[in-house]
Amino acid sequence: MTASFAFPPRGFGPGSMPPDNEEGLQYLAMPSGVHVYAAHTPEIDDPARVRPAIGLLEQVRDLARAWTPGHSTIVRRAGLDAASQAVFDDALGEGEVSIVLEDAAGRIEVQESVFAGVWSLRAARMARVRPGPCVSRWKSRPFRA
């Protein structure tokens, strides 16, 4: 059955509008707090102690300035002690995306930083896994045609 033009649409008529003594329509409040990037400077008590982290951050800054489309660079953070590592991670911050890849060979953690195009990767090797008996049997038998 189709709607007839003789009947008013639903939502109109008595009871559908607020009474005269009430204020007009009440709207939900719109979100007001929007998270935007704000520069963050880590608190460093002794800059000389974390000089390797500062040097690595300067290197990342220079590489980001020189970046061109289609190119990528990996900066190794080997040699950073725990304090320098903490300052480096604090300065990069954490973006919204993180990925964990894990299998028998190891684990790779990927974390987006607060800077566009700058990602942090950590890799850890797992202990060597010896194949079980069924894998050994599979390797010892050739495929049959």
GROMACS .gro file of C-alpha atoms in nm:
model
  145
    1MET     CA    1   0.000   0.000   0.000
    2THR     CA    2   0.138   0.341  -0.092
    3ALA     CA    3   0.116   0.647   0.129
    4SER     CA    4  -0.173   0.875   0.060
    5PHE     CA    5  -0.142   1.249   0.034
    6ALA     CA    6  -0.454   1.274   0.249
    7PHE     CA    7  -0.261   1.172   0.563
    8PRO     CA    8   0.006   1.401   0.708
    9PRO     CA    9   0.358   1.258   0.734
   10ARG     CA   10   0.460   1.117   1.070
   11GLY     CA   11   0.641   1.350   1.305
   12PHE     CA   12   0.411   1.646   1.240
   13GLY     CA   13   0.105   1.762   1.425
   14PRO     CA   14   0.010   1.781   1.792
   15GLY     CA   15   0.285   1.661   2.029
   16SER     CA   16   0.563   1.676   1.773
   17MET     CA   17   0.678   2.029   1.859
   18PRO     CA   18   0.798   2.155   2.198
   19PRO     CA   19   0.545   2.349   2.405
   20ASP     CA   20   0.558   2.729   2.389
   21ASN     CA   21   0.697   2.760   2.743
   22GLU     CA   22   1.011   2.556   2.655
   23GLU     CA   23   1.311   2.681   2.466
   24GLY     CA   24   1.356   2.588   2.102
   25LEU     CA   25   1.517   2.269   1.979
   26GLN     CA   26   1.784   2.121   2.200
   27TYR     CA   27   2.091   2.015   2.002
   28LEU     CA   28   2.365   1.785   2.124
   29ALA     CA   29   2.690   1.959   2.206
   30MET     CA   30   2.948   1.933   1.930
   31PRO     CA   31   3.295   1.802   2.015
   32SER     CA   32   3.507   2.091   2.131
   33GLY     CA   33   3.843   1.939   2.218
   34VAL     CA   34   4.035   1.847   1.905
   35HIS     CA   35   4.380   1.695   1.947
   36VAL     CA   36   4.636   1.879   1.739
   37TYR     CA   37   5.012   1.847   1.724
   38ALA     CA   38   5.200   2.046   1.983
   39ALA     CA   39   5.578   2.046   1.992
   40HIS     CA   40   5.710   1.832   2.275
   41THR     CA   41   6.056   1.876   2.419
   42PRO     CA   42   6.171   1.597   2.650
   43GLU     CA   43   6.299   1.694   2.993
   44ILE     CA   44   6.676   1.637   2.995
   45ASP     CA   45   6.872   1.683   3.317
   46ASP     CA   46   7.218   1.632   3.165
   47PRO     CA   47   7.237   1.692   2.785
   48ALA     CA   48   7.589   1.552   2.770
   49ARG     CA   49   7.466   1.216   2.899
   50VAL     CA   50   7.215   1.175   2.615
   51ARG     CA   51   7.426   1.335   2.341
   52PRO     CA   52   7.393   1.024   2.118
   53ALA     CA   53   7.013   1.062   2.118
   54ILE     CA   54   7.036   1.433   2.037
   55GLY     CA   55   7.276   1.357   1.750
   56LEU     CA   56   7.042   1.088   1.615
   57LEU     CA   57   6.743   1.325   1.637
   58GLU     CA   58   6.940   1.587   1.445
   59GLN     CA   59   7.021   1.325   1.182
   60VAL     CA   60   6.651   1.233   1.150
   61ARG     CA   61   6.565   1.603   1.118
   62ASP     CA   62   6.822   1.657   0.842
   63LEU     CA   63   6.707   1.348   0.652
   64ALA     CA   64   6.344   1.461   0.676
   65ARG     CA   65   6.439   1.800   0.531
   66ALA     CA   66   6.623   1.636   0.242
   67TRP     CA   67   6.351   1.377   0.170
   68THR     CA   68   6.220   1.344  -0.185
   69PRO     CA   69   5.920   1.142  -0.305
   70GLY     CA   70   5.998   0.779  -0.378
   71HIS     CA   71   6.296   0.757  -0.144
   72SER     CA   72   6.329   0.622   0.207
   73THR     CA   73   6.611   0.600   0.456
   74ILE     CA   74   6.673   0.377   0.754
   75VAL     CA   75   6.853   0.530   1.050
   76ARG     CA   76   6.999   0.274   1.287
   77ARG     CA   77   6.981   0.348   1.656
   78ALA     CA   78   7.245   0.096   1.755
   79GLY     CA   79   7.470   0.209   2.034
   80LEU     CA   80   7.213   0.409   2.229
   81ASP     CA   81   7.214   0.339   2.600
   82ALA     CA   82   6.887   0.316   2.793
   83ALA     CA   83   6.874   0.689   2.880
   84SER     CA   84   6.942   0.797   2.522
   85GLN     CA   85   6.690   0.544   2.392
   86ALA     CA   86   6.424   0.685   2.627
   87VAL     CA   87   6.493   1.043   2.514
   88PHE     CA   88   6.486   0.941   2.146
   89ASP     CA   89   6.154   0.754   2.186
   90ASP     CA   90   6.005   1.039   2.390
   91ALA     CA   91   6.098   1.296   2.126
   92LEU     CA   92   5.949   1.090   1.840
   93GLY     CA   93   5.628   1.026   2.033
   94GLU     CA   94   5.368   0.768   1.933
   95GLY     CA   95   5.128   0.810   1.645
   96GLU     CA   96   4.802   0.626   1.597
   97VAL     CA   97   4.930   0.322   1.407
   98SER     CA   98   5.132   0.031   1.543
   99ILE     CA   99   5.203  -0.308   1.391
  100VAL     CA  100   5.347  -0.626   1.540
  101LEU     CA  101   5.483  -0.896   1.307
  102GLU     CA  102   5.580  -1.219   1.477
  103ASP     CA  103   5.676  -1.567   1.367
  104ALA     CA  104   5.932  -1.831   1.461
  105ALA     CA  105   6.215  -1.619   1.318
  106GLY     CA  106   6.148  -1.320   1.540
  107ARG     CA  107   5.933  -1.022   1.623
  108ILE     CA  108   5.919  -0.681   1.454
  109GLU     CA  109   5.739  -0.390   1.619
  110VAL     CA  110   5.653  -0.092   1.398
  111GLN     CA  111   5.530   0.233   1.555
  112GLU     CA  112   5.423   0.550   1.377
  113SER     CA  113   5.574   0.864   1.527
  114VAL     CA  114   5.400   1.201   1.560
  115PHE     CA  115   5.599   1.320   1.256
  116ALA     CA  116   5.462   1.245   0.910
  117GLY     CA  117   5.656   0.967   0.741
  118VAL     CA  118   5.878   0.886   1.040
  119TRP     CA  119   5.835   0.533   1.176
  120SER     CA  120   6.016   0.343   1.447
  121LEU     CA  121   6.106  -0.025   1.403
  122ARG     CA  122   6.232  -0.268   1.664
  123ALA     CA  123   6.335  -0.621   1.579
  124ALA     CA  124   6.401  -0.906   1.820
  125ARG     CA  125   6.520  -1.249   1.720
  126MET     CA  126   6.353  -1.546   1.877
  127ALA     CA  127   6.539  -1.850   2.000
  128ARG     CA  128   6.611  -2.099   1.725
  129VAL     CA  129   6.320  -2.329   1.673
  130ARG     CA  130   6.399  -2.686   1.580
  131PRO     CA  131   6.152  -2.848   1.344
  132GLY     CA  132   5.925  -3.113   1.487
  133PRO     CA  133   5.923  -3.479   1.372
  134CYS     CA  134   5.658  -3.426   1.102
  135VAL     CA  135   5.862  -3.148   0.938
  136SER     CA  136   6.172  -3.369   0.943
  137ARG     CA  137   5.979  -3.653   0.776
  138TRP     CA  138   5.837  -3.417   0.516
  139LYS     CA  139   6.184  -3.294   0.423
  140SER     CA  140   6.320  -3.647   0.397
  141ARG     CA  141   6.059  -3.768   0.144
  142PRO     CA  142   6.052  -3.631  -0.209
  143PHE     CA  143   5.724  -3.538  -0.370
  144ARG     CA  144   5.577  -3.807  -0.589
  145ALA     CA  145   5.444  -3.730  -0.931
   0.00000   0.00000   0.00000
